[in-house]
PDB file of C-alpha atoms in Angstrom:
ATOM      1  CA  MET A   1      81.220 121.635  71.126  1.00 32.00           C
ATOM      2  CA  THR A   2      81.235 117.844  71.419  1.00 31.00           C
ATOM      3  CA  GLN A   3      79.281 115.869  68.852  1.00 34.00           C
ATOM      4  CA  HIS A   4      78.010 112.324  69.221  1.00 32.00           C
ATOM      5  CA  ARG A   5      77.349 110.161  66.199  1.00 34.00           C
ATOM      6  CA  ASN A   6      74.569 107.623  66.157  1.00 35.00           C
ATOM      7  CA  ASN A   7      76.817 104.817  64.937  1.00 40.00           C
ATOM      8  CA  GLU A   8      75.259 101.489  65.833  1.00 45.00           C
ATOM      9  CA  ILE A   9      77.130  99.558  68.493  1.00 49.00           C
ATOM     10  CA  ASP A  10      76.898  95.876  67.701  1.00 50.00           C
ATOM     11  CA  SER A  11      75.516  94.014  70.705  1.00 55.00           C
ATOM     12  CA  ARG A  12      74.878  90.594  69.202  1.00 63.00           C
ATOM     13  CA  ASP A  13      76.133  87.509  71.014  1.00 69.00           C
ATOM     14  CA  VAL A  14      77.746  85.223  68.438  1.00 73.00           C
ATOM     15  CA  ALA A  15      79.596  82.007  69.235  1.00 73.00           C
ATOM     16  CA  PHE A  16      83.090  82.128  67.731  1.00 75.00           C
ATOM     17  CA  ALA A  17      83.920  79.103  65.568  1.00 72.00           C
ATOM     18  CA  THR A  18      87.696  79.574  65.708  1.00 83.00           C
ATOM     19  CA  PRO A  19      90.113  81.174  68.173  1.00 94.00           C
ATOM     20  CA  PRO A  20      90.591  84.922  67.743  1.00 96.00           C
ATOM     21  CA  HIS A  21      93.374  86.067  65.447  1.00 97.00           C
ATOM     22  CA  LEU A  22      96.593  87.771  66.408  1.00 98.00           C
ATOM     23  CA  ASP A  23      95.864  91.392  65.468  1.00 98.00           C
ATOM     24  CA  HIS A  24      98.876  93.266  66.763  1.00 98.00           C
ATOM     25  CA  VAL A  25     101.546  93.333  69.442  1.00 98.00           C
ATOM     26  CA  PHE A  26     102.328  96.563  71.268  1.00 98.00           C
ATOM     27  CA  LEU A  27     105.668  97.337  72.886  1.00 98.00           C
ATOM     28  CA  THR A  28     107.056 100.256  74.899  1.00 97.00           C
ATOM     29  CA  VAL A  29     110.601 101.564  74.524  1.00 97.00           C
ATOM     30  CA  GLY A  30     112.546 104.590  75.707  1.00 97.00           C
ATOM     31  CA  ALA A  31     113.115 107.778  73.737  1.00 97.00           C
ATOM     32  CA  GLU A  32     116.531 106.690  72.413  1.00 98.00           C
ATOM     33  CA  ALA A  33     115.279 103.338  71.122  1.00 98.00           C
ATOM     34  CA  LEU A  34     112.223 104.897  69.491  1.00 98.00           C
ATOM     35  CA  LYS A  35     114.365 107.558  67.794  1.00 99.00           C
ATOM     36  CA  LEU A  36     116.620 104.860  66.339  1.00 99.00           C
ATOM     37  CA  ILE A  37     113.638 102.800  65.186  1.00 99.00           C
ATOM     38  CA  ASN A  38     112.077 105.820  63.474  1.00 99.00           C
ATOM     39  CA  GLU A  39     115.389 106.711  61.804  1.00 99.00           C
ATOM     40  CA  CYS A  40     116.204 103.165  60.617  1.00 99.00           C
ATOM     41  CA  GLU A  41     116.310 103.259  56.807  1.00 98.00           C
ATOM     42  CA  LEU A  42     115.093  99.652  56.523  1.00 99.00           C
ATOM     43  CA  LEU A  43     111.927 100.666  58.375  1.00 99.00           C
ATOM     44  CA  ARG A  44     111.534 104.325  57.431  1.00 98.00           C
ATOM     45  CA  GLY A  45     112.179 103.551  53.757  1.00 98.00           C
ATOM     46  CA  GLU A  46     109.515 100.801  53.899  1.00 98.00           C
ATOM     47  CA  GLN A  47     111.866  98.078  52.687  1.00 98.00           C
ATOM     48  CA  PHE A  48     110.780  95.917  55.616  1.00 99.00           C
ATOM     49  CA  SER A  49     107.080  96.828  55.780  1.00 99.00           C
ATOM     50  CA  ARG A  50     104.630  99.658  55.536  1.00 99.00           C
ATOM     51  CA  PHE A  51     105.700 102.033  58.277  1.00 99.00           C
ATOM     52  CA  ALA A  52     103.905 104.963  59.889  1.00 98.00           C
ATOM     53  CA  THR A  53     103.941 107.167  62.968  1.00 98.00           C
ATOM     54  CA  ARG A  54     100.520 108.579  63.769  1.00 97.00           C
ATOM     55  CA  SER A  55      98.745 110.375  66.578  1.00 97.00           C
ATOM     56  CA  SER A  56      95.279 109.416  67.813  1.00 97.00           C
ATOM     57  CA  GLU A  57      92.925 110.089  70.697  1.00 97.00           C
ATOM     58  CA  SER A  58      90.533 107.670  72.358  1.00 97.00           C
ATOM     59  CA  SER A  59      88.324 107.541  75.431  1.00 97.00           C
ATOM     60  CA  LEU A  60      90.533 104.748  76.792  1.00 96.00           C
ATOM     61  CA  LEU A  61      94.083 105.956  76.110  1.00 96.00           C
ATOM     62  CA  SER A  62      93.665 109.767  75.734  1.00 97.00           C
ATOM     63  CA  SER A  63      95.995 111.374  73.142  1.00 97.00           C
ATOM     64  CA  TYR A  64      98.934 109.240  72.041  1.00 97.00           C
ATOM     65  CA  THR A  65     101.425 108.681  69.233  1.00 98.00           C
ATOM     66  CA  ALA A  66     102.457 105.228  68.023  1.00 98.00           C
ATOM     67  CA  THR A  67     104.960 103.940  65.476  1.00 99.00           C
ATOM     68  CA  ARG A  68     103.703 100.946  63.508  1.00 99.00           C
ATOM     69  CA  ALA A  69     105.186  98.357  61.142  1.00 99.00           C
ATOM     70  CA  TYR A  70     102.354  96.773  59.135  1.00 99.00           C
ATOM     71  CA  GLY A  71     102.350  93.241  57.758  1.00 99.00           C
ATOM     72  CA  LYS A  72      99.487  91.844  55.720  1.00 98.00           C
ATOM     73  CA  ASN A  73      97.301  90.983  58.724  1.00 98.00           C
ATOM     74  CA  THR A  74      99.346  91.869  61.806  1.00 99.00           C
ATOM     75  CA  VAL A  75     101.057  94.977  63.163  1.00 99.00           C
ATOM     76  CA  VAL A  76     104.009  95.776  65.431  1.00 99.00           C
ATOM     77  CA  GLU A  77     102.976  98.851  67.449  1.00 98.00           C
ATOM     78  CA  ILE A  78     105.595 100.807  69.412  1.00 98.00           C
ATOM     79  CA  PHE A  79     105.044 103.492  72.066  1.00 97.00           C
ATOM     80  CA  GLN A  80     107.466 105.696  73.953  1.00 97.00           C
ATOM     81  CA  ASP A  81     107.596 104.909  77.680  1.00 96.00           C
ATOM     82  CA  ARG A  82     103.975 103.811  78.145  1.00 94.00           C
ATOM     83  CA  PHE A  83     101.022 102.286  76.326  1.00 94.00           C
ATOM     84  CA  GLY A  84      98.789 105.192  75.325  1.00 94.00           C
ATOM     85  CA  GLY A  85      98.714 108.770  76.541  1.00 94.00           C
ATOM     86  CA  ASN A  86      97.688 108.231  80.158  1.00 93.00           C
ATOM     87  CA  ASP A  87      98.548 105.935  83.064  1.00 92.00           C
ATOM     88  CA  THR A  88      95.632 103.511  82.619  1.00 91.00           C
ATOM     89  CA  PHE A  89      97.997 100.684  81.643  1.00 92.00           C
ATOM     90  CA  ILE A  90     101.262 102.050  83.007  1.00 90.00           C
ATOM     91  CA  GLU A  91     102.270  98.607  84.304  1.00 91.00           C
ATOM     92  CA  HIS A  92     102.372  97.028  80.840  1.00 94.00           C
ATOM     93  CA  CYS A  93     105.564  97.230  78.785  1.00 95.00           C
ATOM     94  CA  ALA A  94     104.081  94.981  76.077  1.00 97.00           C
ATOM     95  CA  GLY A  95     100.833  93.357  75.071  1.00 97.00           C
ATOM     96  CA  ILE A  96      99.268  90.806  72.740  1.00 98.00           C
ATOM     97  CA  VAL A  97      96.034  91.993  71.110  1.00 98.00           C
ATOM     98  CA  LEU A  98      93.624  89.452  69.610  1.00 98.00           C
ATOM     99  CA  SER A  99      90.652  90.140  67.335  1.00 97.00           C
ATOM    100  CA  PHE A 100      87.633  88.225  66.047  1.00 93.00           C
ATOM    101  CA  ASP A 101      86.218  87.547  62.585  1.00 91.00           C
ATOM    102  CA  HIS A 102      82.622  88.684  62.996  1.00 90.00           C
ATOM    103  CA  PRO A 103      80.743  91.360  64.971  1.00 88.00           C
ATOM    104  CA  GLY A 104      79.267  89.907  68.147  1.00 90.00           C
ATOM    105  CA  GLU A 105      81.916  87.226  68.709  1.00 94.00           C
ATOM    106  CA  MET A 106      83.338  89.287  71.560  1.00 95.00           C
ATOM    107  CA  LYS A 107      80.088  88.729  73.460  1.00 94.00           C
ATOM    108  CA  GLY A 108      80.513  85.003  72.907  1.00 94.00           C
ATOM    109  CA  ALA A 109      84.038  85.279  74.322  1.00 96.00           C
ATOM    110  CA  HIS A 110      82.676  87.106  77.373  1.00 96.00           C
ATOM    111  CA  ARG A 111      80.253  84.251  77.958  1.00 96.00           C
ATOM    112  CA  GLU A 112      83.045  81.665  77.788  1.00 96.00           C
ATOM    113  CA  LEU A 113      85.330  83.664  80.088  1.00 97.00           C
ATOM    114  CA  ARG A 114      82.544  84.009  82.668  1.00 97.00           C
ATOM    115  CA  SER A 115      81.808  80.278  82.482  1.00 97.00           C
ATOM    116  CA  ALA A 116      85.490  79.556  83.127  1.00 97.00           C
ATOM    117  CA  GLY A 117      85.559  81.929  86.114  1.00 98.00           C
ATOM    118  CA  ILE A 118      88.084  84.269  84.478  1.00 97.00           C
ATOM    119  CA  PRO A 119      87.581  87.912  85.516  1.00 97.00           C
ATOM    120  CA  PHE A 120      87.777  90.599  82.845  1.00 98.00           C
ATOM    121  CA  SER A 121      86.853  94.200  82.163  1.00 96.00           C
ATOM    122  CA  SER A 122      85.292  95.473  78.944  1.00 97.00           C
ATOM    123  CA  GLU A 123      84.139  98.714  77.344  1.00 97.00           C
ATOM    124  CA  ILE A 124      83.289 100.318  74.017  1.00 97.00           C
ATOM    125  CA  VAL A 125      86.185 102.644  73.220  1.00 98.00           C
ATOM    126  CA  GLN A 126      85.308 105.954  71.585  1.00 98.00           C
ATOM    127  CA  ARG A 127      87.424 107.494  68.848  1.00 96.00           C
ATOM    128  CA  VAL A 128      87.927 111.220  69.417  1.00 97.00           C
ATOM    129  CA  THR A 129      88.534 113.441  66.375  1.00 94.00           C
ATOM    130  CA  PRO A 130      88.585 117.232  65.937  1.00 90.00           C
ATOM    131  CA  THR A 131      85.753 118.976  64.100  1.00 89.00           C
ATOM    132  CA  ALA A 132      85.829 121.990  61.770  1.00 88.00           C
ATOM    133  CA  ASP A 133      84.253 124.227  64.414  1.00 89.00           C
ATOM    134  CA  GLY A 134      86.934 123.406  66.965  1.00 86.00           C
ATOM    135  CA  GLY A 135      84.904 120.782  68.791  1.00 89.00           C
ATOM    136  CA  ARG A 136      85.570 117.091  69.296  1.00 91.00           C
ATOM    137  CA  ASN A 137      83.601 114.269  67.770  1.00 94.00           C
ATOM    138  CA  ARG A 138      83.269 110.965  69.637  1.00 95.00           C
ATOM    139  CA  SER A 139      82.224 107.817  67.802  1.00 96.00           C
ATOM    140  CA  PRO A 140      82.371 104.074  68.619  1.00 96.00           C
ATOM    141  CA  TRP A 141      85.746 102.634  67.581  1.00 96.00           C
ATOM    142  CA  TYR A 142      86.201  99.160  69.065  1.00 97.00           C
ATOM    143  CA  GLU A 143      85.142  96.990  71.960  1.00 97.00           C
ATOM    144  CA  PHE A 144      88.025  96.370  74.327  1.00 97.00           C
ATOM    145  CA  THR A 145      88.310  93.455  76.753  1.00 98.00           C
ATOM    146  CA  ARG A 146      91.068  92.866  79.279  1.00 97.00           C
ATOM    147  CA  PRO A 147      91.191  89.410  80.915  1.00 97.00           C
ATOM    148  CA  GLU A 148      93.020  89.533  84.234  1.00 95.00           C
ATOM    149  CA  LEU A 149      96.502  87.975  84.212  1.00 92.00           C
ATOM    150  CA  GLY A 150      96.892  88.537  87.941  1.00 84.00           C
ATOM    151  CA  GLY A 151      98.981  91.098  89.809  1.00 82.00           C
ATOM    152  CA  ILE A 152     100.923  93.785  87.982  1.00 88.00           C
ATOM    153  CA  SER A 153     101.835  91.967  84.786  1.00 92.00           C
ATOM    154  CA  PRO A 154     104.430  93.587  82.489  1.00 94.00           C
ATOM    155  CA  VAL A 155     102.737  91.924  79.513  1.00 96.00           C
ATOM    156  CA  ALA A 156      99.017  92.257  78.797  1.00 96.00           C
ATOM    157  CA  LEU A 157      96.566  90.093  76.887  1.00 98.00           C
ATOM    158  CA  PHE A 158      93.761  92.104  75.264  1.00 98.00           C
ATOM    159  CA  LEU A 159      90.820  91.319  72.992  1.00 98.00           C
ATOM    160  CA  HIS A 160      89.260  93.820  70.660  1.00 94.00           C
ATOM    161  CA  GLU A 161      86.454  93.903  68.129  1.00 95.00           C
ATOM    162  CA  MET A 162      86.141  96.776  65.679  1.00 95.00           C
ATOM    163  CA  GLN A 163      82.792  98.540  65.471  1.00 94.00           C
ATOM    164  CA  PRO A 164      81.095  98.174  62.044  1.00 92.00           C
ATOM    165  CA  GLY A 165      80.413 101.921  61.865  1.00 93.00           C
ATOM    166  CA  PHE A 166      84.119 102.724  62.122  1.00 94.00           C
ATOM    167  CA  LEU A 167      85.067 100.202  59.435  1.00 94.00           C
ATOM    168  CA  ALA A 168      82.439 101.660  57.112  1.00 93.00           C
ATOM    169  CA  GLU A 169      83.685 105.180  57.836  1.00 93.00           C
ATOM    170  CA  ILE A 170      87.274 104.412  56.766  1.00 95.00           C
ATOM    171  CA  GLY A 171      86.127 102.346  53.779  1.00 95.00           C
ATOM    172  CA  ALA A 172      87.348  98.944  54.988  1.00 95.00           C
ATOM    173  CA  LYS A 173      85.701  96.235  52.903  1.00 90.00           C
ATOM    174  CA  ALA A 174      83.969  93.393  54.732  1.00 86.00           C
ATOM    175  CA  GLY A 175      84.506  89.788  53.728  1.00 84.00           C
ATOM    176  CA  PRO A 176      81.870  87.077  53.196  1.00 82.00           C
ATOM    177  CA  GLY A 177      79.202  87.065  55.896  1.00 79.00           C
ATOM    178  CA  GLY A 178      80.393  90.419  57.206  1.00 81.00           C
ATOM    179  CA  ARG A 179      83.817  89.044  58.147  1.00 86.00           C
ATOM    180  CA  GLN A 180      86.106  91.752  59.498  1.00 92.00           C
ATOM    181  CA  ASP A 181      89.197  91.478  57.307  1.00 93.00           C
ATOM    182  CA  ARG A 182      92.299  92.761  59.100  1.00 96.00           C
ATOM    183  CA  SER A 183      94.221  93.361  55.870  1.00 96.00           C
ATOM    184  CA  GLU A 184      91.372  95.479  54.484  1.00 96.00           C
ATOM    185  CA  ARG A 185      91.273  97.493  57.713  1.00 96.00           C
ATOM    186  CA  PHE A 186      95.004  98.189  57.572  1.00 97.00           C
ATOM    187  CA  ASN A 187      94.853  99.044  53.861  1.00 97.00           C
ATOM    188  CA  ALA A 188      92.011 101.494  54.447  1.00 96.00           C
ATOM    189  CA  ALA A 189      93.575 103.069  57.534  1.00 94.00           C
ATOM    190  CA  LEU A 190      96.933 103.575  55.808  1.00 96.00           C
ATOM    191  CA  GLY A 191      95.697 104.373  52.330  1.00 95.00           C
ATOM    192  CA  ARG A 192      98.276 102.089  50.729  1.00 95.00           C
ATOM    193  CA  LEU A 193      98.655  98.356  50.134  1.00 97.00           C
ATOM    194  CA  HIS A 194     101.115  95.713  51.181  1.00 98.00           C
ATOM    195  CA  THR A 195     103.237  94.795  48.151  1.00 97.00           C
ATOM    196  CA  ALA A 196     105.682  92.092  47.085  1.00 96.00           C
ATOM    197  CA  ASP A 197     108.512  94.578  47.685  1.00 98.00           C
ATOM    198  CA  HIS A 198     107.952  94.470  51.455  1.00 99.00           C
ATOM    199  CA  LEU A 199     109.953  91.885  53.393  1.00 99.00           C
ATOM    200  CA  MET A 200     107.506  91.485  56.283  1.00 99.00           C
ATOM    201  CA  GLU A 201     104.519  89.251  55.743  1.00 99.00           C
ATOM    202  CA  ASP A 202     103.165  88.686  59.257  1.00 99.00           C
ATOM    203  CA  ILE A 203     104.032  87.926  62.864  1.00 99.00           C
ATOM    204  CA  ALA A 204     104.155  84.129  63.088  1.00 99.00           C
ATOM    205  CA  LEU A 205     105.293  83.592  66.691  1.00 99.00           C
ATOM    206  CA  VAL A 206     105.339  85.709  69.840  1.00 99.00           C
ATOM    207  CA  THR A 207     107.649  84.551  72.641  1.00 98.00           C
ATOM    208  CA  VAL A 208     107.076  86.102  76.071  1.00 98.00           C
ATOM    209  CA  ARG A 209     108.861  85.699  79.401  1.00 97.00           C
ATOM    210  CA  LEU A 210     106.487  85.709  82.380  1.00 96.00           C
ATOM    211  CA  ARG A 211     106.268  84.450  85.933  1.00 95.00           C
ATOM    212  CA  PRO A 212     104.800  80.922  86.246  1.00 96.00           C
ATOM    213  CA  ALA A 213     101.584  82.114  87.941  1.00 95.00           C
ATOM    214  CA  ARG A 214     100.888  84.497  85.082  1.00 96.00           C
ATOM    215  CA  ILE A 215     101.583  81.763  82.546  1.00 97.00           C
ATOM    216  CA  GLU A 216      98.962  79.584  84.244  1.00 97.00           C
ATOM    217  CA  ARG A 217      96.420  82.392  83.890  1.00 97.00           C
ATOM    218  CA  ALA A 218      97.398  82.999  80.237  1.00 98.00           C
ATOM    219  CA  SER A 219      96.966  79.277  79.572  1.00 98.00           C
ATOM    220  CA  ALA A 220      93.478  79.314  81.100  1.00 98.00           C
ATOM    221  CA  ILE A 221      92.445  82.404  79.117  1.00 98.00           C
ATOM    222  CA  LEU A 222      93.743  81.196  75.761  1.00 98.00           C
ATOM    223  CA  SER A 223      92.418  77.653  76.093  1.00 98.00           C
ATOM    224  CA  THR A 224      89.004  79.112  76.988  1.00 97.00           C
ATOM    225  CA  LEU A 225      89.178  81.135  73.762  1.00 97.00           C
ATOM    226  CA  GLY A 226      89.781  77.983  71.722  1.00 96.00           C
ATOM    227  CA  TYR A 227      93.559  77.917  71.403  1.00 98.00           C
ATOM    228  CA  GLU A 228      95.482  74.645  71.588  1.00 98.00           C
ATOM    229  CA  VAL A 229      97.763  74.804  74.627  1.00 98.00           C
ATOM    230  CA  SER A 230     100.587  72.319  75.218  1.00 98.00           C
ATOM    231  CA  THR A 231     103.083  72.124  78.068  1.00 97.00           C
ATOM    232  CA  MET A 232     106.801  72.615  77.507  1.00 96.00           C
ATOM    233  CA  GLU A 233     109.588  72.024  79.994  1.00 92.00           C
ATOM    234  CA  SER A 234     110.035  75.763  80.438  1.00 95.00           C
ATOM    235  CA  GLY A 235     106.467  76.972  79.920  1.00 98.00           C
ATOM    236  CA  ILE A 236     103.645  76.552  77.396  1.00 98.00           C
ATOM    237  CA  ARG A 237     103.186  76.677  73.630  1.00 99.00           C
ATOM    238  CA  VAL A 238      99.907  78.041  72.282  1.00 99.00           C
ATOM    239  CA  ARG A 239      98.728  77.376  68.729  1.00 98.00           C
ATOM    240  CA  GLY A 240      96.118  79.432  66.917  1.00 96.00           C
ATOM    241  CA  ILE A 241      94.958  79.373  63.320  1.00 92.00           C
ATOM    242  CA  ASP A 242      97.507  81.883  62.036  1.00 94.00           C
ATOM    243  CA  ALA A 243     100.033  82.500  64.826  1.00 97.00           C
ATOM    244  CA  GLU A 244     101.642  80.814  67.820  1.00 98.00           C
ATOM    245  CA  PHE A 245     102.715  81.998  71.256  1.00 99.00           C
ATOM    246  CA  ILE A 246     105.371  80.663  73.605  1.00 99.00           C
ATOM    247  CA  PHE A 247     105.277  81.688  77.253  1.00 98.00           C
ATOM    248  CA  LEU A 248     108.563  80.973  79.049  1.00 98.00           C
ATOM    249  CA  ALA A 249     108.716  80.871  82.845  1.00 97.00           C
ATOM    250  CA  ASP A 250     111.003  83.613  84.154  1.00 95.00           C
ATOM    251  CA  GLU A 251     111.005  85.352  87.537  1.00 91.00           C
ATOM    252  CA  SER A 252     114.160  87.345  86.806  1.00 90.00           C
ATOM    253  CA  PRO A 253     114.337  91.011  85.721  1.00 88.00           C
ATOM    254  CA  ARG A 254     113.988  89.695  82.162  1.00 89.00           C
ATOM    255  CA  GLU A 255     110.279  89.081  82.795  1.00 94.00           C
ATOM    256  CA  GLY A 256     108.414  90.972  80.120  1.00 94.00           C
ATOM    257  CA  THR A 257     110.916  90.298  77.327  1.00 96.00           C
ATOM    258  CA  VAL A 258     109.101  89.834  74.013  1.00 98.00           C
ATOM    259  CA  GLU A 259     110.551  88.264  70.871  1.00 98.00           C
ATOM    260  CA  LEU A 260     108.636  88.457  67.597  1.00 99.00           C
ATOM    261  CA  THR A 261     109.314  85.882  64.909  1.00 99.00           C
ATOM    262  CA  ILE A 262     108.191  87.512  61.678  1.00 99.00           C
ATOM    263  CA  LYS A 263     107.611  85.605  58.455  1.00 99.00           C
ATOM    264  CA  MET A 264     109.383  87.283  55.540  1.00 99.00           C
ATOM    265  CA  ALA A 265     108.709  87.045  51.812  1.00 99.00           C
ATOM    266  CA  ARG A 266     112.335  86.129  51.102  1.00 99.00           C
ATOM    267  CA  PRO A 267     115.660  85.726  52.917  1.00 99.00           C
ATOM    268  CA  ALA A 268     117.780  88.777  53.733  1.00 98.00           C
ATOM    269  CA  PRO A 269     120.784  87.338  55.615  1.00 97.00           C
ATOM    270  CA  GLY A 270     123.555  89.213  57.343  1.00 94.00           C
ATOM    271  CA  ARG A 271     121.521  92.201  58.485  1.00 97.00           C
ATOM    272  CA  ARG A 272     121.127  93.257  62.115  1.00 98.00           C
ATOM    273  CA  PHE A 273     119.736  96.523  63.444  1.00 99.00           C
ATOM    274  CA  ASP A 274     120.322  97.607  67.049  1.00 99.00           C
ATOM    275  CA  PHE A 275     118.001 100.170  68.600  1.00 99.00           C
ATOM    276  CA  GLY A 276     120.003 101.133  71.655  1.00 97.00           C
ATOM    277  CA  SER A 277     120.020  98.654  74.525  1.00 96.00           C
ATOM    278  CA  GLU A 278     116.291  97.846  74.455  1.00 97.00           C
ATOM    279  CA  SER A 279     115.562  96.369  71.042  1.00 98.00           C
ATOM    280  CA  PHE A 280     117.197  94.716  68.048  1.00 99.00           C
ATOM    281  CA  LEU A 281     116.023  93.284  64.725  1.00 99.00           C
ATOM    282  CA  VAL A 282     117.833  90.429  62.962  1.00 99.00           C
ATOM    283  CA  LEU A 283     116.929  89.329  59.435  1.00 99.00           C
ATOM    284  CA  SER A 284     117.363  85.652  58.447  1.00 99.00           C
ATOM    285  CA  PRO A 285     119.077  84.727  61.746  1.00 98.00           C
ATOM    286  CA  ALA A 286     119.358  81.036  60.782  1.00 98.00           C
ATOM    287  CA  GLY A 287     121.242  81.642  57.546  1.00 98.00           C
ATOM    288  CA  PRO A 288     120.895  82.423  53.834  1.00 98.00           C
ATOM    289  CA  ASP A 289     117.716  80.391  53.334  1.00 98.00           C
ATOM    290  CA  ASP A 290     115.867  81.680  56.406  1.00 99.00           C
ATOM    291  CA  CYS A 291     112.661  83.558  55.526  1.00 99.00           C
ATOM    292  CA  SER A 292     112.155  84.970  59.011  1.00 99.00           C
ATOM    293  CA  ALA A 293     113.195  87.903  61.163  1.00 99.00           C
ATOM    294  CA  LEU A 294     113.571  88.129  64.943  1.00 99.00           C
ATOM    295  CA  TRP A 295     112.637  91.424  66.581  1.00 99.00           C
ATOM    296  CA  THR A 296     113.422  91.460  70.305  1.00 99.00           C
ATOM    297  CA  PHE A 297     112.197  93.970  72.883  1.00 98.00           C
ATOM    298  CA  LEU A 298     113.648  93.939  76.391  1.00 97.00           C
ATOM    299  CA  PRO A 299     111.306  95.110  79.173  1.00 94.00           C
ATOM    300  CA  HIS A 300     111.192  98.894  79.364  1.00 89.00           C
ATOM    301  CA  ARG A 301     111.368  99.373  83.117  1.00 69.00           C
ATOM    302  CA  LYS A 302     110.160 102.976  83.104  1.00 64.00           C
ATOM    303  CA  ALA A 303     106.761 101.599  82.120  1.00 49.00           C
ATOM    304  CA  LEU A 304     106.496  99.266  85.104  1.00 47.00           C
TER     305      LEU A 304
END
């Protein structure tokens, strides 16, 4: 038996005062790399961050399992072979996911994207959970928007806005004016807090290699959403209120490479972790005073 909850789906149209926040970055890796990531004591022992592997089911992605490293306000999300449990986004080996502060700001983003002539698709994603009688309950989870980057892009750019009913259900506290606090959502979903013992604070910079035509589309999308975009010799730099993005022009097989610069609470020099041939994590790469980590993911070609 399938049950449907009467959770209210927020349909307000609210102008967003600031660009959306970086919410999380998803990556795909092969079975060997994922096994090594899950077995890494730095990660598994939660020295680096809160760390969890969980299974979920949604109307968009079907049933899937993801490994996640949680900062205060941002998450690194890792899948085996493909994003989700179906082939909906089989072409993407990585993706940047942005979120808004207040319910209804997604509608404002839709209005701006339409005005700029940028095509996109959008839907309310349902969370699917088992019930005591063996049925499946479907309830509104988040609104998902996918601006078109053109062609089969190995890296995606997504927007999402959590549904208020879901946040209330998991006990995530809202901020002033109903602000959707990412840290409260992660705390509630995990059932444990970020502490001073964790090295990872948040993702500060995402560097992506893409073909020039896709970079032009990414520039148009992000500037429409309020980001500050500046031209570099090799691509563009995009500045938001709490994270930056660099898109480097690359038409080689390296297209789709993603490098995460992660702000750390303190230096931890001399430590490198290799996860097969697809990913590696380096702590304090610039020396003993460097409070950052670089986590690199090479494009997982099976996903393309």
